[in-house]
XYZ file of C-alpha atoms in Angstrom:
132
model
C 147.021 93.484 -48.738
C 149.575 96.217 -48.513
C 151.984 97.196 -50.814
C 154.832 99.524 -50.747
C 156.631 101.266 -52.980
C 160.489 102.537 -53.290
C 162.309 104.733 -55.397
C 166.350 102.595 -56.067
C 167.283 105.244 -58.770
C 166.511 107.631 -61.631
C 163.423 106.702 -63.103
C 163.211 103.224 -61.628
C 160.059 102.504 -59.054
C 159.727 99.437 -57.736
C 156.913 97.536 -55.988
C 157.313 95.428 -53.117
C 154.465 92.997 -51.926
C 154.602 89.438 -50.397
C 158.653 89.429 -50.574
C 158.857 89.436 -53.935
C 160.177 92.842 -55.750
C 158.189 94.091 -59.016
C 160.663 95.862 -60.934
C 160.112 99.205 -63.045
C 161.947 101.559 -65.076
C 161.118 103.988 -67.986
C 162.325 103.599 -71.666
C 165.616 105.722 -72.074
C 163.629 107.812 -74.642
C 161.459 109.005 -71.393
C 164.754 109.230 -69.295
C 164.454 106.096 -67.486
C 167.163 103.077 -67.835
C 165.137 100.553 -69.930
C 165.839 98.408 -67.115
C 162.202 96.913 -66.736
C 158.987 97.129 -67.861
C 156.966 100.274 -67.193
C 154.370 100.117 -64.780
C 151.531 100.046 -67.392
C 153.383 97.134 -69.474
C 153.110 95.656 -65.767
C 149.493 96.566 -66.077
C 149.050 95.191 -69.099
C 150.798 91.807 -69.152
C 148.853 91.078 -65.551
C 145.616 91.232 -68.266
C 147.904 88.790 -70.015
C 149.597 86.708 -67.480
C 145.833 86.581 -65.467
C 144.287 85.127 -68.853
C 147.224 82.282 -69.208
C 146.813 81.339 -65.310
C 143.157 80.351 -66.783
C 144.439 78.836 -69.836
C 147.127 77.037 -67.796
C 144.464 75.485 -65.413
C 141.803 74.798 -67.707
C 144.333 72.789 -70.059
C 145.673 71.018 -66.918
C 142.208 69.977 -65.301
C 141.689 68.138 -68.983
C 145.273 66.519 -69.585
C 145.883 69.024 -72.563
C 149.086 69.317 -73.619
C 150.472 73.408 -73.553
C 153.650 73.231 -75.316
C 151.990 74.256 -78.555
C 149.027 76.652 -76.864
C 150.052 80.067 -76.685
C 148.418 83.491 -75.607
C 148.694 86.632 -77.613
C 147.418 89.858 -76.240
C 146.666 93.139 -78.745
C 146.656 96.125 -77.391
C 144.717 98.796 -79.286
C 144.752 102.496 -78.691
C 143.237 105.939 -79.734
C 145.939 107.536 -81.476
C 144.828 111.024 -80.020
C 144.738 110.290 -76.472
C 146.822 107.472 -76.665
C 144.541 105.813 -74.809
C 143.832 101.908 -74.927
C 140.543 101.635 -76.194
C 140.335 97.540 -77.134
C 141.999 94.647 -75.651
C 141.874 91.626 -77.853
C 143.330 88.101 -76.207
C 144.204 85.403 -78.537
C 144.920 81.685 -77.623
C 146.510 79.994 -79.985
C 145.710 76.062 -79.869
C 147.611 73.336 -81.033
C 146.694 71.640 -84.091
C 145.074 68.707 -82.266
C 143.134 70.671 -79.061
C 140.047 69.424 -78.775
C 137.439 70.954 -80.794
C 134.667 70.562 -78.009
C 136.589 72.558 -75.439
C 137.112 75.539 -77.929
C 134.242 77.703 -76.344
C 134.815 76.803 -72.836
C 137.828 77.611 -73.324
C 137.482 81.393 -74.167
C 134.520 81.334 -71.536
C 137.033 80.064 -68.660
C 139.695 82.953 -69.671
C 136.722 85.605 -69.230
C 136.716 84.459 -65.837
C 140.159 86.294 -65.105
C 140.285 88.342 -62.317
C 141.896 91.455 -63.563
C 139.460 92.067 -66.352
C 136.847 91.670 -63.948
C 137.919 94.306 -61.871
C 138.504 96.688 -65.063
C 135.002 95.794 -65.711
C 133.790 96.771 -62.186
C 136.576 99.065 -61.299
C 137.265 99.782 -57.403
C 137.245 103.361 -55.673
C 140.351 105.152 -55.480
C 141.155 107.361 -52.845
C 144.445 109.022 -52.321
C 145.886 110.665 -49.422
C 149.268 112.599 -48.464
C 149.982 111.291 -44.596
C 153.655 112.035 -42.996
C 155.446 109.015 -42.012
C 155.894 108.025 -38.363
């Protein structure tokens, strides 16, 4: 997978990958536009977004109705470093979901893929190469 990245203006970076464009943009407090998210609200709602895709299919597989099941993620952080230090994920159920699916539930959203990877993070290298 490749993705590339432009720069369309001020403090705006965007992501392109697959044909589809991921907008960002800083707050106009950090000079930016406000246009879009900022690349680590990106970073966080994928956390987010990742954990619903499990919700979404686990629901689905059953015949549960989502219209009243909703996800809530918490972000906690150090105030010193501003650092996140906890991550708490909330689904919110509908008065009649299924009592006996509560815990596999929670146990299919641990499956997403992003938090894996935070848990076993990759390598990074970076490099400075001239264009051709």
């Amino acid at each position: 997978m490749e993705i590339s990245v432009r720069f369309p203006g001020n403090r705006k970076v965007d992501a392109e990958l697959r044909g589809f464009t991921i907008a960002t943009d800083q707050p106009k407090g950090a000079g930016g536009d406000d246009s879009a998210p900022t690349p680590f609200e990106h970073f966080l709602s994928s956390i987010a977004t990742c954990s619903g895709s499990y919700v979404l299919d686990f629901c689905r597989n059953r015949g549960i109705p989502l219209e009243h099941v909703r996800l809530v993620e918490k972000i906690t952080r150090n105030p010193e470093t501003h650092m996140v230090t906890d991550i708490t994920i909330s689904i919110e159920l509908a008065p009649d979901f299924p009592d006996k699916y509560r815990d596999s539930l929670v146990r299919a959203v641990d499956l997403c893929t992003v938090k894996k990877h935070l848990m076993n993070p990759p390598r990074f290298a970076i490099e400075a190469v001239k264009a051709p």
